């Protein structure tokens, strides 16, 4: 039987799924009664069963994770499922941030405006290796795969990718929520997103949706969070840390499963670091606003 419930798991999820009428306090005890003791939560399976028990783990997490990563949660680091909250209230938001928004005119327009500067030159479809020795730079910010930067010296780091199937439907709305996740393995896609529910667009006769199919091959989207991959990345990190005037930023360059806000925070922190370093290099009487002579790399 198919049941539509909120995710992350919350009070409404449990009451709907099990036909209960629990309060928040009762749900907290309900979780505790089903949780399995785990001394050290090392894997994604450990994290979930230690919080809410094995039944909810099987219903919501195991199949979805196996589809998303091509690996069982018992093989993945704890961080994968630790990033998903479990609540005792009716709060059905994924993120708990006080301020959450979308750019008024979309992300494309936002980035176009950020790049509309005469001091910025954009070269698309260009491998940084091809221009490395023809473009003079003082600082480089690299956001592509870190193993690619070093010509896969220690071997390729594995990444998970996605295939997107876009469809336009002849109806005003197709989904009851902006995103519907499908945690069972008998459905090949992980989720469907209906864009107009996120952007506020209004159209009475058409709607656009996308189906997401996880893949091993394709553009690198997700670093694989498991011990052997982390060990390989750490070898590349040693090279990155010892490479002067190059700053590695983003999911691919630091091999971390960052959310968008975390990457923005990382970028701002790196800029502050470069600014401090630039001020230290120039006598105070001559200090200008720091200039990035070349920003190279892929967008993560």
Short mmCIF file of C-alpha atoms in Angstrom, two decimals:
data_model
loop_
_atom_site.label_atom_id
_atom_site.label_comp_id
_atom_site.label_asym_id
_atom_site.label_seq_id
_atom_site.Cartn_x
_atom_site.Cartn_y
_atom_site.Cartn_z
CA UNK A 1 0.00 0.00 0.00
CA UNK A 2 1.27 3.45 -0.93
CA UNK A 3 1.09 6.10 1.79
CA UNK A 4 2.20 9.71 1.35
CA UNK A 5 3.80 11.13 4.48
CA UNK A 6 6.18 14.01 5.30
CA UNK A 7 9.94 13.54 5.21
CA UNK A 8 12.02 14.21 7.31
CA UNK A 9 10.16 11.94 9.72
CA UNK A 10 8.03 13.96 12.13
CA UNK A 11 4.89 13.72 14.27
CA UNK A 12 2.58 13.73 11.25
CA UNK A 13 4.64 10.99 9.58
CA UNK A 14 4.31 8.56 12.48
CA UNK A 15 0.67 9.30 13.29
CA UNK A 16 -0.34 8.90 9.63
CA UNK A 17 1.76 5.82 8.98
CA UNK A 18 0.65 3.89 12.07
CA UNK A 19 -2.83 5.34 12.66
CA UNK A 20 -1.80 6.87 15.97
CA UNK A 21 -2.56 10.14 17.75
CA UNK A 22 0.69 10.71 19.62
CA UNK A 23 1.79 13.97 21.16
CA UNK A 24 5.35 15.25 20.75
CA UNK A 25 6.27 13.93 24.20
CA UNK A 26 4.76 10.53 23.44
CA UNK A 27 6.57 10.36 20.11
CA UNK A 28 9.90 10.99 21.81
CA UNK A 29 9.30 7.92 24.00
CA UNK A 30 8.04 6.01 20.94
CA UNK A 31 11.37 6.60 19.20
CA UNK A 32 13.32 5.62 22.34
CA UNK A 33 11.42 2.33 22.65
CA UNK A 34 12.41 1.35 19.10
CA UNK A 35 15.94 2.71 18.96
CA UNK A 36 18.77 0.17 19.02
CA UNK A 37 21.78 0.97 21.20
CA UNK A 38 24.91 1.70 19.16
CA UNK A 39 28.02 2.58 21.13
CA UNK A 40 29.78 4.36 18.27
CA UNK A 41 27.67 5.32 15.24
CA UNK A 42 30.17 4.82 12.43
CA UNK A 43 27.87 4.09 9.49
CA UNK A 44 24.70 5.59 8.07
CA UNK A 45 22.79 2.53 9.23
CA UNK A 46 24.08 3.01 12.78
CA UNK A 47 22.86 6.61 12.87
CA UNK A 48 19.27 5.80 11.93
CA UNK A 49 18.69 2.62 13.95
CA UNK A 50 20.17 4.29 17.03
CA UNK A 51 17.66 7.14 16.70
CA UNK A 52 14.40 5.58 15.48
CA UNK A 53 14.91 1.82 15.18
CA UNK A 54 15.13 -0.68 12.37
CA UNK A 55 11.57 -0.58 11.06
CA UNK A 56 11.69 3.10 10.12
CA UNK A 57 15.22 2.57 8.81
CA UNK A 58 13.91 -0.08 6.41
CA UNK A 59 10.87 1.97 5.39
CA UNK A 60 12.55 5.31 4.75
CA UNK A 61 16.32 5.07 4.57
CA UNK A 62 17.72 1.76 3.36
CA UNK A 63 16.11 1.58 -0.09
CA UNK A 64 16.52 5.28 -0.82
CA UNK A 65 20.17 5.24 0.21
CA UNK A 66 20.91 2.14 -1.85
CA UNK A 67 19.38 3.84 -4.91
CA UNK A 68 21.07 7.18 -4.31
CA UNK A 69 24.56 5.83 -3.65
CA UNK A 70 24.58 2.35 -5.15
CA UNK A 71 25.77 1.17 -1.73
CA UNK A 72 24.12 -0.13 1.42
CA UNK A 73 23.94 2.37 4.32
CA UNK A 74 26.11 -0.02 6.33
CA UNK A 75 28.94 0.78 3.88
CA UNK A 76 28.61 4.57 4.06
CA UNK A 77 29.94 7.02 6.62
CA UNK A 78 27.56 8.29 9.28
CA UNK A 79 27.37 11.75 7.68
CA UNK A 80 24.97 10.64 4.90
CA UNK A 81 21.97 9.99 7.14
CA UNK A 82 23.13 12.22 10.02
CA UNK A 83 22.32 15.25 7.83
CA UNK A 84 18.61 14.28 7.80
CA UNK A 85 16.74 15.43 10.92
CA UNK A 86 14.17 13.40 12.84
CA UNK A 87 11.55 15.48 14.62
CA UNK A 88 8.91 15.08 17.32
CA UNK A 89 6.92 18.11 16.11
CA UNK A 90 4.82 18.75 13.00
CA UNK A 91 7.61 20.82 11.41
CA UNK A 92 7.91 19.33 7.91
CA UNK A 93 10.72 21.54 6.60
CA UNK A 94 13.94 19.85 5.53
CA UNK A 95 16.07 22.71 6.84
CA UNK A 96 15.51 24.54 10.09
CA UNK A 97 17.09 27.84 9.06
CA UNK A 98 15.23 30.98 10.11
CA UNK A 99 15.54 32.47 6.61
CA UNK A 100 14.98 30.34 3.51
CA UNK A 101 14.37 31.76 0.06
CA UNK A 102 14.83 31.47 -3.68
CA UNK A 103 16.48 34.17 -5.84
CA UNK A 104 13.72 36.42 -7.17
CA UNK A 105 14.61 35.81 -10.83
CA UNK A 106 16.23 32.39 -10.39
CA UNK A 107 19.80 31.20 -9.96
CA UNK A 108 20.76 31.69 -13.62
CA UNK A 109 19.97 35.40 -13.47
CA UNK A 110 21.75 35.70 -10.13
CA UNK A 111 24.98 34.19 -11.45
CA UNK A 112 24.79 36.17 -14.70
CA UNK A 113 24.64 39.36 -12.64
CA UNK A 114 27.54 38.23 -10.44
CA UNK A 115 29.67 37.58 -13.52
CA UNK A 116 28.71 40.76 -15.40
CA UNK A 117 31.97 42.56 -14.67
CA UNK A 118 34.51 43.78 -17.25
CA UNK A 119 37.32 42.27 -15.16
CA UNK A 120 35.83 38.79 -15.46
CA UNK A 121 36.50 36.71 -18.56
CA UNK A 122 34.47 33.53 -18.97
CA UNK A 123 35.75 30.60 -21.02
CA UNK A 124 33.30 27.74 -21.34
CA UNK A 125 34.22 24.23 -22.38
CA UNK A 126 37.85 24.88 -21.47
CA UNK A 127 40.06 22.50 -19.50
CA UNK A 128 42.22 24.45 -17.10
CA UNK A 129 45.22 22.35 -18.16
CA UNK A 130 44.96 23.92 -21.62
CA UNK A 131 45.36 27.49 -20.36
CA UNK A 132 47.35 27.00 -17.17
CA UNK A 133 50.59 28.20 -18.73
CA UNK A 134 49.05 30.94 -20.88
CA UNK A 135 47.12 32.84 -18.19
CA UNK A 136 49.17 34.69 -15.60
CA UNK A 137 47.65 34.55 -12.13
CA UNK A 138 48.50 35.37 -8.55
CA UNK A 139 45.75 33.26 -6.99
CA UNK A 140 43.74 30.39 -8.41
CA UNK A 141 40.42 29.13 -7.06
CA UNK A 142 39.71 25.62 -8.27
CA UNK A 143 36.24 24.09 -7.89
CA UNK A 144 36.59 21.03 -10.12
CA UNK A 145 37.49 17.47 -9.03
CA UNK A 146 40.67 17.57 -6.96
CA UNK A 147 41.95 14.28 -8.43
CA UNK A 148 41.58 15.75 -11.93
CA UNK A 149 43.66 18.78 -10.91
CA UNK A 150 46.53 16.43 -10.08
CA UNK A 151 46.06 14.27 -13.21
CA UNK A 152 44.70 11.36 -11.15
CA UNK A 153 48.15 10.76 -9.67
CA UNK A 154 46.84 8.31 -7.08
CA UNK A 155 43.91 7.04 -9.12
CA UNK A 156 40.41 8.39 -9.73
CA UNK A 157 38.19 9.43 -6.86
CA UNK A 158 34.70 7.92 -7.27
CA UNK A 159 31.69 10.20 -7.61
CA UNK A 160 27.97 9.50 -7.91
CA UNK A 161 26.02 11.14 -10.73
CA UNK A 162 22.42 11.70 -11.78
CA UNK A 163 20.35 11.43 -14.94
CA UNK A 164 17.47 13.91 -15.22
CA UNK A 165 14.28 13.13 -17.11
CA UNK A 166 12.35 16.36 -17.77
CA UNK A 167 8.68 16.26 -18.65
CA UNK A 168 6.02 18.86 -19.39
CA UNK A 169 2.51 17.80 -18.38
CA UNK A 170 -0.76 19.23 -19.69
CA UNK A 171 -2.17 20.11 -16.28
CA UNK A 172 -1.94 22.91 -13.75
CA UNK A 173 -0.23 20.81 -11.07
CA UNK A 174 0.95 17.22 -10.96
CA UNK A 175 2.25 16.72 -7.41
CA UNK A 176 0.69 17.42 -4.00
CA UNK A 177 4.06 18.77 -2.79
CA UNK A 178 7.06 20.40 -4.51
CA UNK A 179 9.15 17.22 -4.12
CA UNK A 180 8.01 13.62 -3.70
CA UNK A 181 10.66 11.12 -2.58
CA UNK A 182 10.38 7.41 -3.36
CA UNK A 183 12.31 5.35 -0.78
CA UNK A 184 11.58 1.87 -2.16
CA UNK A 185 13.97 0.15 -4.55
CA UNK A 186 11.24 -1.06 -6.92
CA UNK A 187 10.89 2.54 -8.18
CA UNK A 188 14.00 3.41 -10.26
CA UNK A 189 14.04 7.15 -9.51
CA UNK A 190 14.65 8.74 -6.12
CA UNK A 191 12.36 11.74 -6.43
CA UNK A 192 10.18 13.93 -8.64
CA UNK A 193 10.34 17.72 -8.42
CA UNK A 194 7.66 20.11 -9.68
CA UNK A 195 9.37 23.43 -10.25
CA UNK A 196 6.40 25.82 -10.16
CA UNK A 197 5.70 24.83 -6.55
CA UNK A 198 9.17 26.11 -5.61
CA UNK A 199 9.37 29.20 -7.81
CA UNK A 200 5.80 30.46 -7.49
CA UNK A 201 5.15 30.42 -11.24
CA UNK A 202 1.52 30.29 -12.31
CA UNK A 203 0.29 28.53 -15.44
CA UNK A 204 -3.19 27.02 -15.65
CA UNK A 205 -2.50 24.44 -18.36
CA UNK A 206 1.15 23.31 -18.10
CA UNK A 207 3.61 22.16 -15.49
CA UNK A 208 7.25 21.01 -15.65
CA UNK A 209 8.62 18.15 -13.57
CA UNK A 210 11.91 16.28 -13.38
CA UNK A 211 12.65 12.67 -12.39
CA UNK A 212 16.07 11.94 -10.86
CA UNK A 213 17.85 8.66 -11.60
CA UNK A 214 21.14 8.04 -9.72
CA UNK A 215 24.01 6.80 -11.88
CA UNK A 216 27.65 5.77 -11.56
CA UNK A 217 28.59 7.42 -14.86
CA UNK A 218 28.09 11.05 -15.80
CA UNK A 219 29.01 14.45 -14.42
CA UNK A 220 30.45 14.15 -10.91
CA UNK A 221 27.85 15.35 -8.40
CA UNK A 222 28.35 13.53 -5.12
CA UNK A 223 31.63 12.47 -3.46
CA UNK A 224 31.27 8.93 -2.10
CA UNK A 225 31.38 9.12 1.73
CA UNK A 226 33.07 5.85 2.68
CA UNK A 227 36.39 5.16 4.43
CA UNK A 228 38.48 4.01 1.46
CA UNK A 229 37.37 7.03 -0.61
CA UNK A 230 38.20 9.38 2.25
CA UNK A 231 41.64 7.79 2.58
CA UNK A 232 42.31 8.32 -1.13
CA UNK A 233 41.09 11.92 -0.93
CA UNK A 234 43.40 12.60 2.02
CA UNK A 235 46.36 11.78 -0.23
CA UNK A 236 45.15 14.39 -2.71
CA UNK A 237 44.49 16.84 0.13
CA UNK A 238 48.15 16.65 1.12
CA UNK A 239 49.06 17.69 -2.42
CA UNK A 240 46.43 20.43 -2.41
CA UNK A 241 47.63 21.86 0.90
CA UNK A 242 51.19 22.01 -0.41
CA UNK A 243 50.27 23.70 -3.71
CA UNK A 244 51.00 27.44 -3.38
CA UNK A 245 48.45 30.08 -4.38
CA UNK A 246 45.76 27.55 -5.31
CA UNK A 247 42.57 27.35 -3.23
CA UNK A 248 40.32 24.31 -3.49
CA UNK A 249 36.64 25.11 -2.91
CA UNK A 250 33.36 23.19 -3.16
CA UNK A 251 32.11 19.63 -3.19
CA UNK A 252 34.41 18.31 -5.89
CA UNK A 253 37.57 20.12 -4.89
CA UNK A 254 37.31 19.21 -1.19
CA UNK A 255 35.49 15.90 -1.70
CA UNK A 256 32.78 16.78 0.83
CA UNK A 257 29.01 16.36 0.61
CA UNK A 258 28.20 20.03 1.20
CA UNK A 259 24.81 21.67 0.96
CA UNK A 260 24.58 24.87 -1.08
CA UNK A 261 24.67 27.15 1.97
CA UNK A 262 27.78 25.37 3.25
CA UNK A 263 29.58 25.89 -0.06
CA UNK A 264 28.67 29.58 -0.06
CA UNK A 265 30.00 29.82 3.50
CA UNK A 266 33.20 28.05 2.47
CA UNK A 267 33.67 30.41 -0.49
CA UNK A 268 33.25 33.48 1.71
CA UNK A 269 35.70 32.06 4.26
CA UNK A 270 38.28 31.40 1.53
CA UNK A 271 37.86 34.95 0.22
CA UNK A 272 38.46 36.32 3.72
CA UNK A 273 41.57 34.15 3.96
CA UNK A 274 42.89 35.45 0.62
CA UNK A 275 42.15 39.02 1.69
CA UNK A 276 44.13 38.57 4.91
CA UNK A 277 47.02 36.98 3.05
CA UNK A 278 47.02 39.78 0.46
CA UNK A 279 47.11 42.43 3.17
CA UNK A 280 50.04 40.69 4.82
CA UNK A 281 51.95 40.62 1.53
CA UNK A 282 51.55 44.35 0.73
CA UNK A 283 52.81 47.30 2.84
CA UNK A 284 49.85 49.00 4.54
CA UNK A 285 50.35 52.25 2.61
CA UNK A 286 49.89 50.34 -0.66
CA UNK A 287 47.02 47.99 0.23
CA UNK A 288 44.36 47.84 -2.50
CA UNK A 289 41.22 45.73 -2.59
CA UNK A 290 42.43 42.15 -3.22
CA UNK A 291 42.31 41.18 -6.87
CA UNK A 292 41.77 37.65 -8.13
CA UNK A 293 43.81 37.53 -11.31
CA UNK A 294 42.34 34.24 -12.45
CA UNK A 295 39.51 32.09 -11.18
CA UNK A 296 39.67 28.70 -12.83
CA UNK A 297 37.88 25.41 -12.43
CA UNK A 298 34.52 23.76 -12.70
CA UNK A 299 31.40 24.80 -10.82
CA UNK A 300 30.58 22.38 -8.02
#
